[in-house]
Amino acid sequence: MHLIKALLLCSSFCFYCSAGAQDYFDYQSTTPCDPRVVKAMMPYWTTEFGNPHASHAFGERAAFAVSEARQKIARILGGKTTEWIFTSGATEANVLAICGVMHAAPQNKKHLIVCATEHKSVLETCKSLVRRGYVLTILPVNQDGSLSLDLLKQSIRPETMLVSIMVANNEIGVILPIACVAEICHKHGVLLHTDATQAIGNIPVSVSSLGADLISFSGHKIYGPKGIGALYVASHVKIRPLLYGGLQEKGLRAGTVPVPLCIGLAKALEIAEEMRPQEARRLAFLQGIFLQRLQRLKGWRLNGCPNQRLPNNVNISIDGVDSSDLLMSLPDFALSTGSACSSEAHFSHVLAALDPDNIMPPTVLRISFGRGTTEAAVYRLADRLIEVVQTLRITKPAGGKRICKTTKGKIRS
Ligand code: PMP
């Protein structure tokens, strides 16, 4: 018995050690929950456990806390309190925005427009609507991931109901001019949904500055809990629910509201907004020193526009090395590869959209910085990356034949 206990203790300790030994560079994938957020949520897991939809004192206290959280979100991001709906995350917020609006659209308004670099939760949702008779235009992007506003204008038709274009990209960090997109949409009587998941906490975001009719975001990208997000739905928008069976969230999302997560989301947003001006400057500095240090290496490029970019994102293509070899040679760092050409499952539709007619770059790394990233860790990563790439180019050179499958299903080699 003692031996089993000792083994269990040892394995959890090793797991902790190995995870803790890595420098984390994947903040765009997820962030740790801020201890202040955990503290704010704590009573609502335990003593204040009431169902906010119940009419007794426990329920009333929970309902009050949820209402305060909603007010906080509206105070920070704008819009009326009643225009913010809690969801399980940005995926659900995106799906609710798109399907909800299209399902409520008149018969002669079956067309929607998205950008080729949208998150899969937007793209795949739109494709599922196409299978049900809706019409979709996917706007291509320029080589730097920017958007042609003229192309957007040309794509709007009398049947267009909705445009969905993200504020900032999750792979290449490119920031799109949503206020201009909103102006174009509204001039043509079209609704705009925007996915602000990667932008919030990194650049200024508000209902009024974006001008969008629907806005999605998620808790776990802003040092909040996983499993919670929110959707702004302007009061003039007609929308149908995805989930039926209860009148919660104004009938737009049936199901008991997860009280602790709502409190956590609002607290995380509050902290993120307080920290943003200073933290964004710090992250931009780290981004700058990383790119500067990488000048010591030849044969790499920055993917996505260098100027209109999130301060926490670097996305690079590196020549002459295989992505899995590269990642395996960097065990001390938690990184993500945007595109692994050798693995169709990991193929990046975003990178493909930047350069649809060319052979995809061999290896892509997405490096994202966050609150825990230090200058020393950035130098450590840059120096180790240079060293590993130079070694692999000699010992295990990649190149030659490589099969990449594009989103169009066309095989490129
Ligand atoms: N949109 C963007 C831009 C994202 O980066 C993500 C998370 N990768 C999502 C949507 C989905 O968010 P969630 O995990 O909250 O469903």
Short mmCIF file of C-alpha atoms and ligand atoms in Angstrom, two decimals, residues 28-29 88-92 94 119 121 166 168-170 195 197-198 217-221 228, ligand 1:
data_model
loop_
_atom_site.label_atom_id
_atom_site.label_comp_id
_atom_site.label_asym_id
_atom_site.label_seq_id
_atom_site.Cartn_x
_atom_site.Cartn_y
_atom_site.Cartn_z
CA GLN A 28 -2.50 31.73 -27.72
CA SER A 29 -3.55 28.16 -27.17
CA SER A 88 -19.32 27.56 -22.96
CA GLY A 89 -16.51 29.32 -24.83
CA ALA A 90 -15.71 31.10 -28.06
CA THR A 91 -16.56 28.04 -30.17
CA GLU A 92 -20.12 28.03 -28.94
CA ASN A 94 -19.22 31.68 -32.82
CA HIS A 119 -11.01 29.99 -36.77
CA SER A 121 -15.35 27.06 -35.42
CA MET A 166 -12.19 37.96 -36.73
CA ALA A 168 -7.07 39.08 -34.68
CA ASN A 169 -5.86 35.76 -36.00
CA ASN A 170 -4.99 32.91 -33.63
CA ASP A 195 -14.43 36.76 -33.12
CA THR A 197 -11.03 35.83 -28.75
CA GLN A 198 -7.36 36.55 -29.43
CA PHE A 217 -14.68 35.83 -26.74
CA SER A 218 -13.40 33.14 -24.41
CA GLY A 219 -12.27 32.92 -20.78
CA HIS A 220 -9.23 30.69 -21.09
CA LYS A 221 -7.34 33.01 -23.44
CA ILE A 228 -16.82 29.80 -20.42
N1 PMP B 1 -11.70 31.62 -31.89
C1 PMP B 1 -10.37 31.82 -31.81
C2 PMP B 1 -9.78 32.93 -32.60
C3 PMP B 1 -9.58 31.01 -31.01
O1 PMP B 1 -8.27 31.21 -30.95
C4 PMP B 1 -10.19 29.96 -30.29
C5 PMP B 1 -9.36 29.03 -29.44
N2 PMP B 1 -8.33 28.41 -30.13
C6 PMP B 1 -11.58 29.79 -30.39
C7 PMP B 1 -12.28 30.64 -31.20
C8 PMP B 1 -12.27 28.71 -29.61
O2 PMP B 1 -12.30 29.07 -28.27
P1 PMP B 1 -12.81 28.08 -27.13
O3 PMP B 1 -11.64 27.21 -26.80
O4 PMP B 1 -13.19 28.99 -26.00
O5 PMP B 1 -13.97 27.35 -27.66
#
